[in-house]
mmCIF file of C-alpha atoms in Angstrom:
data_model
loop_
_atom_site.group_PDB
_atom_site.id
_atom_site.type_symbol
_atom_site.label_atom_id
_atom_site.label_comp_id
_atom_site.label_asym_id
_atom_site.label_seq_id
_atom_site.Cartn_x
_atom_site.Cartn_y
_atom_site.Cartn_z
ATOM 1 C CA UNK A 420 170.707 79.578 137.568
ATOM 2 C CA UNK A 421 168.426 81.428 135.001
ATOM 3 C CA UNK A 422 169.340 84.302 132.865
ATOM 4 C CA UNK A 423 166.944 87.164 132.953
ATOM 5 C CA UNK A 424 166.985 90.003 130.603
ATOM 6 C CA UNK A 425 164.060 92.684 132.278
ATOM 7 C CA UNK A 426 162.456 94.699 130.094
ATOM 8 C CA UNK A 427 163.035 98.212 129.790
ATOM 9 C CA UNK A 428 161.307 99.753 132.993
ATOM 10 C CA UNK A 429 158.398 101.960 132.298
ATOM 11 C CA UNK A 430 157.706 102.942 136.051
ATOM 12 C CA UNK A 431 155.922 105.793 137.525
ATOM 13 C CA UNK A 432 158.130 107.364 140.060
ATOM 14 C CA UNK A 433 157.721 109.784 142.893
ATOM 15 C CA UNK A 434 159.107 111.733 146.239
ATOM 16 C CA UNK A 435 156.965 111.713 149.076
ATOM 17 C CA UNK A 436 157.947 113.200 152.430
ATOM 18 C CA UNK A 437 161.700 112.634 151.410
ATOM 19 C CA UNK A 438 161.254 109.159 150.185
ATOM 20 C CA UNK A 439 161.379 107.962 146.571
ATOM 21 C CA UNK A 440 157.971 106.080 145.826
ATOM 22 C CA UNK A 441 157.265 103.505 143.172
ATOM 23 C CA UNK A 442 153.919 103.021 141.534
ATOM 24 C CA UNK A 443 152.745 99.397 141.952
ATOM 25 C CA UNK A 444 150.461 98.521 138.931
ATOM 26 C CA UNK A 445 149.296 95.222 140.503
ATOM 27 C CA UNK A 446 148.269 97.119 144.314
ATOM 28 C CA UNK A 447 147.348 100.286 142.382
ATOM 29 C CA UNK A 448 148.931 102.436 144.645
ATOM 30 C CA UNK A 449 152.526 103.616 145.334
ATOM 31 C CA UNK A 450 154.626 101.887 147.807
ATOM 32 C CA UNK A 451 158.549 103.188 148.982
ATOM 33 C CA UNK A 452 160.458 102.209 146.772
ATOM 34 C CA UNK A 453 163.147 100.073 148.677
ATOM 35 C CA UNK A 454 166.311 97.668 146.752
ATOM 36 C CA UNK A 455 163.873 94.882 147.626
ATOM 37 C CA UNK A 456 160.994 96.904 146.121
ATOM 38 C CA UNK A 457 163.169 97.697 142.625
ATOM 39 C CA UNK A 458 163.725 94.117 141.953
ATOM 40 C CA UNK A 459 160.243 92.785 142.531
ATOM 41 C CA UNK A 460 158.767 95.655 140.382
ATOM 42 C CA UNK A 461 161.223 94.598 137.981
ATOM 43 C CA UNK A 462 160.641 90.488 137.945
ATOM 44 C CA UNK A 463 156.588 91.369 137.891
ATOM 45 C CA UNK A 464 157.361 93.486 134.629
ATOM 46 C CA UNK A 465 159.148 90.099 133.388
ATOM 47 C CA UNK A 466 156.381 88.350 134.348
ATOM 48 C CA UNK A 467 153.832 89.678 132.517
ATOM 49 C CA UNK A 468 155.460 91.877 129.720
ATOM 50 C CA UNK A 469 158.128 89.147 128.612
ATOM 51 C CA UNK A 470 156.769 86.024 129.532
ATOM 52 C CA UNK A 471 153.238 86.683 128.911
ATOM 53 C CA UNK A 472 151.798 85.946 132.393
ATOM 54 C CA UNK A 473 148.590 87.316 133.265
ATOM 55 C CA UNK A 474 148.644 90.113 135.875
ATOM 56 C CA UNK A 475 145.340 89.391 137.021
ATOM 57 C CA UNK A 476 146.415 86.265 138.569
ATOM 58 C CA UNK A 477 149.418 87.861 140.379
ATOM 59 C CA UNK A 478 148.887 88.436 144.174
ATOM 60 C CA UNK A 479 151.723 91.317 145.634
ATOM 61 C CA UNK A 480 152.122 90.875 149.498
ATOM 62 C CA UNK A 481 150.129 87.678 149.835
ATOM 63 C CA UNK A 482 149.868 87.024 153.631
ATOM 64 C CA UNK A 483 149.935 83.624 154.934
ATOM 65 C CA UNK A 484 150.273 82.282 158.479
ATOM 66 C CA UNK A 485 152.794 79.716 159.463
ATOM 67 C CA UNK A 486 151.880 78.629 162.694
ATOM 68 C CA UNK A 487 151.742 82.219 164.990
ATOM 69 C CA UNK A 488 153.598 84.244 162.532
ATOM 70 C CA UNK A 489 152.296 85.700 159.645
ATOM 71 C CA UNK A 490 154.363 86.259 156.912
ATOM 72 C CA UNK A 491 154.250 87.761 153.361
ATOM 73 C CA UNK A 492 155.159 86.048 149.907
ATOM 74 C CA UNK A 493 156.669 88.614 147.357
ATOM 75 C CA UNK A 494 154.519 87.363 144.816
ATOM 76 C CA UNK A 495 151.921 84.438 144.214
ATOM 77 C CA UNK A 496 150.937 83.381 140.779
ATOM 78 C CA UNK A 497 148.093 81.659 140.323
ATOM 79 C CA UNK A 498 146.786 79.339 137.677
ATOM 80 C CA UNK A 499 143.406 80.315 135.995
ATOM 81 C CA UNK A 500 141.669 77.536 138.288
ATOM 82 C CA UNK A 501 142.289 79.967 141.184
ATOM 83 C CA UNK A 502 145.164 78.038 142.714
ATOM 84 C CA UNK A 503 148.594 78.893 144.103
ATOM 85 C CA UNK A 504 151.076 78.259 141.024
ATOM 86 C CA UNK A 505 154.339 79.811 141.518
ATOM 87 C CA UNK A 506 155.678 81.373 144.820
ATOM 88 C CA UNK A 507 158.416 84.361 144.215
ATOM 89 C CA UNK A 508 160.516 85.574 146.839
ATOM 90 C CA UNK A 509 162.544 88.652 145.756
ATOM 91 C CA UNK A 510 165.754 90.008 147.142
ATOM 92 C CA UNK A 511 167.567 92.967 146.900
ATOM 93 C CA UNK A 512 170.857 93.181 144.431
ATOM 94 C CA UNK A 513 173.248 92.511 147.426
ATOM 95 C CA UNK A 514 171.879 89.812 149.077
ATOM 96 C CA UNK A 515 173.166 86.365 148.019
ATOM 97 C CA UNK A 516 170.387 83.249 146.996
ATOM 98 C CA UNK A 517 171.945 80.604 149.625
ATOM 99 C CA UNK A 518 169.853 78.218 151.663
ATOM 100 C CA UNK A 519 168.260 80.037 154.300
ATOM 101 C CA UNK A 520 166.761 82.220 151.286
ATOM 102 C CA UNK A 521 165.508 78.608 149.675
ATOM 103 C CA UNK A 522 164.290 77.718 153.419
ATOM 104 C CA UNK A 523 162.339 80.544 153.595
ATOM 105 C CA UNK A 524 160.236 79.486 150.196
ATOM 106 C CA UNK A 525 160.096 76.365 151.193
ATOM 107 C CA UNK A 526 158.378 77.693 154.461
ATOM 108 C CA UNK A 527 156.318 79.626 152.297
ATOM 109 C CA UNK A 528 155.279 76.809 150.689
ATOM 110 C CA UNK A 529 154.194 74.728 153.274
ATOM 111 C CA UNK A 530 151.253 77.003 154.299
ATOM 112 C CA UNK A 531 151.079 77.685 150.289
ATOM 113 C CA UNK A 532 151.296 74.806 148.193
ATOM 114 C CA UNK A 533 152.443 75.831 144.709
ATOM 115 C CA UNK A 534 154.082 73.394 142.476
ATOM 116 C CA UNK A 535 157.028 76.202 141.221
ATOM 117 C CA UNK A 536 159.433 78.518 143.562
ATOM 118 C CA UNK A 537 161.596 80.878 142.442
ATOM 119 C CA UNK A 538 164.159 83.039 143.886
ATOM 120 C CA UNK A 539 165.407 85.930 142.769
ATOM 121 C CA UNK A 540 168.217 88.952 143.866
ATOM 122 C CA UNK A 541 167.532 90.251 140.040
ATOM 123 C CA UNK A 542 170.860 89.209 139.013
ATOM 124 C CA UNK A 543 170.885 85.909 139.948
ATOM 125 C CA UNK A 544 167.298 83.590 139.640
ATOM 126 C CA UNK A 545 166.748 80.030 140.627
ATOM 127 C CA UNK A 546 163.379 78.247 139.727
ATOM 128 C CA UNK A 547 162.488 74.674 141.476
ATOM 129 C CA UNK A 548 159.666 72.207 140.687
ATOM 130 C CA UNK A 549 158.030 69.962 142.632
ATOM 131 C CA UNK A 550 158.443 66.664 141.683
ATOM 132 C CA UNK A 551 155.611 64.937 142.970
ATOM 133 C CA UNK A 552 156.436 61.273 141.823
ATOM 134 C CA UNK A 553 159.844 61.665 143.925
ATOM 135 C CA UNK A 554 158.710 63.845 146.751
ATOM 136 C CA UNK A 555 161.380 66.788 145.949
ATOM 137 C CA UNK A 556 162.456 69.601 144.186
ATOM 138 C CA UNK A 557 163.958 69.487 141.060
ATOM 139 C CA UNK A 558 165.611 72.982 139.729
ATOM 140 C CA UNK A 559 165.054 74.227 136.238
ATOM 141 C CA UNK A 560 167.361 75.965 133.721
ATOM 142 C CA UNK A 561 164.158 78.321 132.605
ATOM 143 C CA UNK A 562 161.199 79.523 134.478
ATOM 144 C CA UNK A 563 158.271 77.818 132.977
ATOM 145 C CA UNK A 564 155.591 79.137 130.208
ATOM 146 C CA UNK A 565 152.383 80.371 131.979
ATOM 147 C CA UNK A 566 150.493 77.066 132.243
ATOM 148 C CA UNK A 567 147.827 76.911 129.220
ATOM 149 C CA UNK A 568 143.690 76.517 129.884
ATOM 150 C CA UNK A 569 143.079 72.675 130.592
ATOM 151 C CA UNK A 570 140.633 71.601 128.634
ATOM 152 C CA UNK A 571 138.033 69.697 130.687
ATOM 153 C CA UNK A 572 138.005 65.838 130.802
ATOM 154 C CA UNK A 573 136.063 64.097 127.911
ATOM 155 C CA UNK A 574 132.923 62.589 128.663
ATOM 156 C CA UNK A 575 132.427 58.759 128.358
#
């Protein structure tokens, strides 16, 4: 498991019609703000205010389709060649990280390759790798460092 220390929240909040709205910097537009909601606002701030991930490459919602259903990943991170990096699924406080929450990612990732999942409740936080080599994920003590620009192959 991964410790996590957020940083101190800077969010817009509102009321609309009786319900307490969040402003999403990422959507640029406020969305309700649900226990789910509050924790994925929260890990996004990590993200990109303590770890130093771009928020350009961040995609909120992403919708993918596995099989019929269409489903949406918390958050995608991708790496600056455009490609799915890191799948997040977020959790609210309550609900425990046990394996039909790593199923679900693992779904996820099957219509989404990324080499990194993470789950998160934003107490507890569990990041796997995909070991290619071996075929299966391998789970890390720390999420990793935003991956840096590859420089391009040498010429012969």
């Amino acid at each position: 498991m991964i410790s996590i220390r957020f940083p101190q929240p800077d969010f817009k909040i509102t009321a609309n019609d009786g319900k307490d709205m969040i402003y999403d910097a990422y959507r640029k537009k406020y969305v309700v703000l649900t226990p789910e909601e509050w924790v994925r606002q929260n890990f996004l701030n990590y993200l990109v205010k303590s770890r130093q991930y771009p928020g350009a490459l961040l995609s909120i919602e992403k919708e993918l389709h596995l099989g019929e259903l269409r489903k949406r990943c918390d958050i995608v991170v991708y790496s600056r060649e455009a490609m799915p990096w890191m799948i997040v699924e977020c959790k609210e406080m309550g609900v425990p990280l046990k394996q039909p929450v790593l199923e679900q990612i693992v779904r996820y990732h099957m219509a989404l390759p990324a080499p990194w999942l993470v789950i998160t409740n934003g107490v507890n936080t569990w990041c796997c790798r995909l070991d290619g080599a071996a075929g299966s994920w391998v789970f890390e003590h720390d999420l990793p460092d935003y991956p840096p620009v590859v420089p391009p192959p040498a010429e012969e």
